[in-house]
Amino acid sequence: MDSSSSSSPDFYGFLDRMRRPAAADLIRSVKSFIVSFSLNATDAEEDSKRVQEYLFTMEATIKDHPLWVNASYEEIDNAIEGLEKFIMTKLFNRTFASSPEDSKIDSDISEKIRLLQCFIKPNHLDVPRLLRNEASWLLAVKELQKINAYKAPREKLTCIMNCCQVINNLLLNASESVHHAPAGADEFLPALIYITIKANPPQLHSNLKFVQLFRRETKLISEIEYYLTNLISAKTFILNINAHSLSMEEDEFENHMRNAKLAIEQSTTDSRPQMLDTDAVGSRRKGKEIIPEEARYPFLDANPEELTSEDVKNLLGTYKQLVNRYTSLSAALRRLSLDENLLLSSSYSLSPMRDPPFRETK
Amino acid sequence: MVAKPSNNFSFKLVLLGDGRVGKTSLVVRYINNVFSEKQEATIQASYLTKRLIIDGVPVTLSIWDTAGQERFHALGPIYYRDADAALLVYDITSSETFNRVTKWVKELQQMAPPDIIMTIAANKSDLLRSKKINIQDAESYSTSIGARLFVTSAKTGVGIDEMFLDIAKRLMDRRKESAEGLLTAPPRKGIVIIDDEPEKEPPPKCCS
C-alpha cells in the first residue's frame, strides 16, 4: 500500500542537522516566526498565508545554506518537510479547529453521520455490488479514523491517501475478478462516501480545512490533491444528504432519521457506545469489528453467565491488548513529559520532538 | 515519491459524463491503448496522468474522473472549479446523456474558470448503426458554446488520440496567448510565484 506521499521523510535527520551550531540562524528564524503568531489574533486564513509564505522563503534559504551545501533535491525537500511538521506541531492548538464555527460544523457532520449509520446501506449510494462486503471495508475505515493521531498536515494526508488506496485496491480486485469495466470515479466516490459514513472520522471538517490550509501548496498536487478533493466532496455530500440523494421517498427518509434519533437517544441512556454497523446490530460483536477507538469495550456491560467460551477467548485478547496499550501509553507519556521539560528549559529550542505514539501509517 | 522540479506544463482535465457513458473506459483506452473488455484493466482509473509532447514541449495532462450519477451532480464544482479543461462525454445512443452534457456546460459557463477549454465526446460510435443518430445537432451545439466535438469509441479506439491531442494543443495555445498578453495564468491557490518557472509536477506514472 504505497501511496505516493508516504515515503516518510527523515524527521530526526532534520532535527539533528538543526541542532548543529551552523544552524543557529535558522533556529532563530523559526523561533521568532513561531513566537510572532502569539502577537496576532487567530485567523486560519491569515495564518495559512503566513505559514505558506514562510515555508516558501525557507526553501530558498535552506537551498543556499552552508549546512545543505551540495545537498540533493530530496535532502532539501526533507528539510522543508521537517520544518513544516515542526512548525505545524507547534502551532497546532492555534490553527486546528480554532474557530467555534469549525467546531460546530464538525459536530454537525459527526451527528449526521451517527444518524446515517443507523440505516444507510451500500445500495443507497450505488456502491458496486461486488464491493458489498462489510469485512473488506474495515481497513479503509481504520485508516480514516487514524487522522487525529497526527498533528502534521502531511501525516493527516497520508491517512486519507491510505484509505483511498485501500478502496482502490478493492475496486481493482473486483474489476479483475469479473469481466468488468474499469473502475473509475463512478465506483470510487460512492465507496468513499460509504466508508466515511462508517468511519465517522473525528473532526472531519477541521481536518480537511487544516490540511488544505497548512500542507505546503507545492505538495498538494496531482494524485494527492485528487483524493483530498474526493474526501471534501464526500463531506459535502454527507452534509447535504436528503431523500433525493439516497433515492428514497421523502417520508421514508424522514422516518429513518427519526428512528435513528430515537435509537441513539436510547443507546446513550444505556451509555452504550454508538453502533456503527447496522447490518451487524443484534449479532454479537467480535474483537475485530468496525468499532471506533472509544467504543472498543464490547464486554463492559456483559454478564459473566452470558459469556461463551468464544467470548472468553476474545476477552483475554482484549485484556492483553489493553495491557499492552497501557504499558506503551505510560512509556510514551513519560517520554513526552521529559521532552516537555527539555523544551521548557531551552525555550523553543529544537529538542527532540517525538512522533505521536503511533508510528507512520503504513 | 518526491515532486521534482521539471520543465513541464501541467494541466488539469476534468471528466464529466453520466454514469455508463463509458467515460472511464475512454480514458483507460487512451492511457493503455486497450479496451478493457478484452484486456484486464490493471490500473485504477479515477486519477490518471498522460504525458505528451506538443511542439517539442513536454505537457502533462492530469485527468480527473468524476462520479456521473445524478445524485452526485451537485458536487461538480468541487472538481472543476480550477480545471484547465473539461471533457464532456455522452453516449451517442442516449439523448438523455446528451441532455446532461448541456446541463454541465451551463454550469461550467457559470462556475468554471472563464477560459476553460471544453470538448465533447460523442462516445460509443461503434454502436452508431444501431440507431439513427443526428450528429449534426450535437456538432452545431458544440460550436455554439465554443467547444469541439469528437466522435469516439473506447471499443475500437476511434477518435480518442486525436481528441486528447487536440485538447493538449488548445491548452498550450491558450497558455502561449496568455503569456504573450503578459497575463500569467491565474494562480491556482493563492501563492503568486513571480518566477516564470512552470508548475512542478511529479513524473507521471503512466507515460506513453
XYZ file of C-alpha atoms in Angstrom, chain A residues 38-340:
303
model
C 1.198 34.991 19.617
C 1.074 38.680 18.691
C -1.955 38.287 16.428
C -5.447 37.021 16.922
C -6.213 33.607 15.477
C -7.260 33.772 11.861
C -6.931 30.497 9.987
C -6.681 32.023 6.504
C -4.172 34.647 7.586
C -2.143 32.053 9.499
C -2.169 29.806 6.447
C -0.864 32.575 4.236
C 1.954 33.311 6.633
C 2.960 29.665 7.021
C 2.863 29.072 3.264
C 4.961 32.142 2.577
C 7.403 31.284 5.308
C 7.922 27.727 4.050
C 8.333 29.086 0.558
C 11.073 31.515 1.560
C 12.711 28.948 3.825
C 13.033 26.623 0.862
C 15.288 29.179 -0.796
C 17.112 29.904 2.458
C 17.853 26.242 3.063
C 18.978 25.710 -0.516
C 21.620 28.400 -0.035
C 22.523 27.421 3.497
C 26.046 26.123 4.234
C 24.569 23.130 6.076
C 22.860 21.980 2.901
C 25.657 22.738 0.522
C 25.661 20.179 -2.300
C 22.503 18.645 -0.880
C 20.300 16.675 -3.217
C 16.781 17.756 -4.056
C 15.497 15.037 -1.710
C 17.552 16.348 1.200
C 16.271 19.880 0.724
C 12.756 18.562 0.433
C 13.243 16.515 3.562
C 14.308 19.656 5.423
C 11.201 21.578 4.356
C 9.026 18.603 5.274
C 10.659 18.561 8.696
C 10.170 22.271 9.054
C 6.510 22.025 8.108
C 5.967 19.284 10.637
C 7.852 21.166 13.353
C 6.049 24.445 12.800
C 2.601 22.938 12.470
C 3.056 20.813 15.581
C 3.973 23.969 17.474
C 1.063 25.909 16.005
C -1.388 23.028 16.135
C -3.538 24.231 19.000
C -3.797 27.637 17.456
C -4.573 26.520 13.930
C -6.599 23.310 14.238
C -10.372 23.584 14.731
C -9.709 27.001 16.155
C -12.980 28.748 15.426
C -16.332 27.981 17.026
C -17.823 27.763 13.507
C -15.466 24.939 12.614
C -16.270 23.027 15.777
C -19.948 23.492 15.028
C -19.588 22.033 11.514
C -17.527 19.178 12.937
C -20.220 18.246 15.401
C -22.987 18.703 12.815
C -21.271 16.276 10.437
C -20.499 13.811 13.147
C -24.091 13.949 14.417
C -25.495 13.495 10.920
C -23.223 10.535 10.282
C -24.309 8.933 13.538
C -27.886 9.046 12.287
C -26.998 7.833 8.805
C -25.019 4.928 10.220
C -28.246 3.546 11.604
C -29.848 2.892 8.251
C -27.651 3.614 5.252
C -26.852 0.668 3.007
C -24.364 0.421 0.146
C -27.149 0.321 -2.428
C -28.409 3.754 -1.361
C -25.224 5.187 -2.819
C -24.640 2.944 -5.863
C -21.748 1.174 -4.206
C -20.886 -1.570 -6.707
C -22.470 -4.883 -5.826
C -19.122 -6.622 -5.953
C -17.817 -4.456 -3.181
C -20.644 -5.011 -0.770
C -18.565 -6.928 1.650
C -18.513 -5.401 5.105
C -15.278 -7.071 6.139
C -13.314 -5.589 3.284
C -14.230 -2.049 4.346
C -12.625 -2.440 7.730
C -9.113 -1.475 6.716
C -10.200 1.648 4.846
C -12.371 2.702 7.780
C -9.474 2.286 10.182
C -7.093 4.320 8.053
C -9.513 7.218 8.020
C -10.129 7.008 11.749
C -6.413 7.447 12.413
C -6.472 11.015 11.172
C -6.481 12.608 14.610
C -3.491 10.592 15.754
C -1.295 13.030 13.843
C -0.695 16.735 14.006
C 1.391 17.304 10.907
C -0.598 18.036 7.731
C 1.459 15.576 5.691
C 0.681 12.739 8.078
C -3.014 13.536 8.162
C -2.968 13.449 4.376
C -1.263 10.076 4.497
C -4.239 8.698 6.423
C -6.568 9.966 3.693
C -4.352 8.557 0.960
C -4.106 5.179 2.676
C -7.868 4.984 2.988
C -8.278 5.787 -0.706
C -5.622 3.260 -1.680
C -7.465 0.529 0.179
C -10.646 1.408 -1.701
C -8.741 1.443 -4.975
C -7.315 -1.978 -4.286
C -10.783 -3.316 -3.563
C -12.055 -1.805 -6.801
C -9.142 -3.246 -8.731
C -9.651 -6.716 -7.324
C -13.323 -6.514 -8.107
C -12.782 -5.389 -11.685
C -10.157 -8.049 -12.239
C -12.172 -10.882 -10.788
C -15.047 -10.349 -13.185
C -15.405 -9.224 -16.762
C -15.961 -5.755 -15.589
C -15.413 -2.289 -16.962
C -12.509 -0.471 -15.351
C -13.457 1.121 -12.064
C -13.461 4.881 -12.112
C -14.988 7.675 -10.078
C -18.493 6.252 -10.591
C -17.413 3.412 -8.323
C -14.811 5.168 -6.220
C -16.795 8.116 -4.860
C -19.783 6.103 -3.605
C -17.381 3.735 -1.874
C -15.511 6.618 -0.263
C -18.749 8.195 0.961
C -19.885 4.900 2.402
C -16.537 4.385 4.147
C -16.626 7.926 5.517
C -20.054 7.266 6.982
C -18.877 4.006 8.503
C -15.759 5.618 9.920
C -17.272 8.867 11.177
C -13.731 10.254 11.309
C -13.192 12.690 14.171
C -13.395 16.408 13.316
C -13.690 15.709 9.621
C -14.313 19.292 8.563
C -11.474 20.703 10.662
C -9.052 18.049 9.477
C -9.828 18.769 5.834
C -9.561 22.501 6.344
C -6.299 22.156 8.250
C -4.698 20.052 5.540
C -5.870 22.412 2.799
C -4.559 25.457 4.590
C -1.314 24.182 6.010
C 0.037 21.489 3.740
C 2.644 23.094 1.529
C 0.938 24.139 -1.681
C 3.597 22.641 -3.906
C 2.810 19.270 -2.302
C -0.934 19.471 -2.598
C -0.913 18.437 -6.226
C -1.788 15.637 -8.626
C -2.978 12.396 -7.067
C -2.936 13.728 -3.523
C -4.985 16.741 -4.494
C -7.410 14.480 -6.322
C -8.058 12.221 -3.365
C -8.261 15.113 -0.928
C -10.825 16.714 -3.241
C -12.810 13.490 -3.201
C -12.951 13.444 0.570
C -14.037 17.094 0.568
C -16.671 16.088 -1.937
C -17.766 13.174 0.295
C -18.034 15.544 3.249
C -20.156 17.974 1.224
C -22.400 15.158 0.052
C -22.917 13.880 3.586
C -23.678 17.337 4.959
C -26.385 17.797 2.331
C -27.772 14.279 2.269
C -31.515 14.150 1.774
C -34.128 11.744 0.488
C -33.294 12.523 -3.133
C -29.572 11.881 -2.760
C -30.328 8.401 -1.413
C -33.093 7.657 -3.953
C -35.652 7.449 -1.185
C -39.142 8.791 -0.726
C -39.269 11.902 1.427
C -41.246 10.265 4.217
C -39.163 7.122 4.130
C -36.060 9.217 4.703
C -37.714 11.222 7.478
C -38.787 8.005 9.121
C -35.290 6.603 9.040
C -33.855 9.771 10.512
C -36.447 9.852 13.287
C -35.903 6.235 14.189
C -32.168 6.749 14.165
C -32.508 9.660 16.563
C -34.608 7.557 18.899
C -32.195 4.649 18.711
C -29.256 6.900 19.512
C -31.035 8.581 22.402
C -31.809 5.168 23.798
C -28.320 3.872 23.377
C -26.820 6.937 25.041
C -29.037 6.460 28.074
C -27.704 2.908 28.133
C -24.278 4.520 27.875
C -23.610 2.057 25.130
C -21.059 3.004 22.515
C -22.560 4.019 19.211
C -23.436 1.336 16.730
C -21.518 1.601 13.537
C -22.537 -1.332 11.544
C -26.268 -1.577 11.320
C -26.002 -4.839 9.442
C -24.469 -6.370 12.496
C -26.867 -4.943 15.052
C -28.051 -7.769 17.177
C -25.206 -10.036 16.333
C -22.555 -10.144 18.987
C -19.559 -8.006 18.234
C -16.297 -9.767 17.835
C -12.924 -8.300 18.630
C -12.156 -7.395 15.038
C -15.226 -5.449 14.067
C -15.533 -1.888 12.921
C -15.563 -0.072 16.177
C -14.210 3.406 16.800
C -11.394 3.853 19.273
C -13.641 4.917 22.107
C -16.022 2.040 21.577
C -13.581 -0.814 21.932
C -15.081 -2.159 25.133
C -17.527 -4.755 23.975
C -17.656 -6.540 27.324
C -18.155 -3.559 29.552
C -21.817 -4.327 30.131
C -21.629 -8.078 29.761
C -22.832 -10.505 32.440
C -20.461 -13.350 33.309
C -23.117 -16.027 32.821
C -23.783 -14.849 29.256
C -20.220 -15.338 28.084
C -19.494 -18.167 25.713
C -16.062 -19.763 25.543
C -15.516 -17.784 22.317
C -16.240 -14.606 24.312
C -13.748 -15.571 26.973
C -11.120 -16.014 24.292
C -11.957 -12.579 22.901
C -11.977 -11.119 26.369
C -8.490 -12.451 27.036
C -7.320 -10.993 23.740
C -8.857 -7.641 24.593
C -7.271 -7.752 28.028
C -3.815 -8.392 26.569
C -4.317 -5.577 24.103
C -5.359 -3.281 26.925
C -2.286 -4.095 28.998
C -0.009 -3.577 26.001
C -1.603 -0.271 25.213
C -1.453 0.889 28.790
C 2.225 0.000 29.008
C 3.193 1.801 25.822
C 0.993 4.745 26.682
C 2.672 5.175 30.060
C 6.062 4.905 28.433
C 5.106 7.477 25.828
C 3.745 9.808 28.478
C 6.933 9.548 30.499
C 8.965 10.295 27.417
C 6.725 13.193 26.450
C 6.917 14.818 29.845
C 10.695 14.526 29.699
C 10.656 16.226 26.323
C 8.336 18.853 27.630
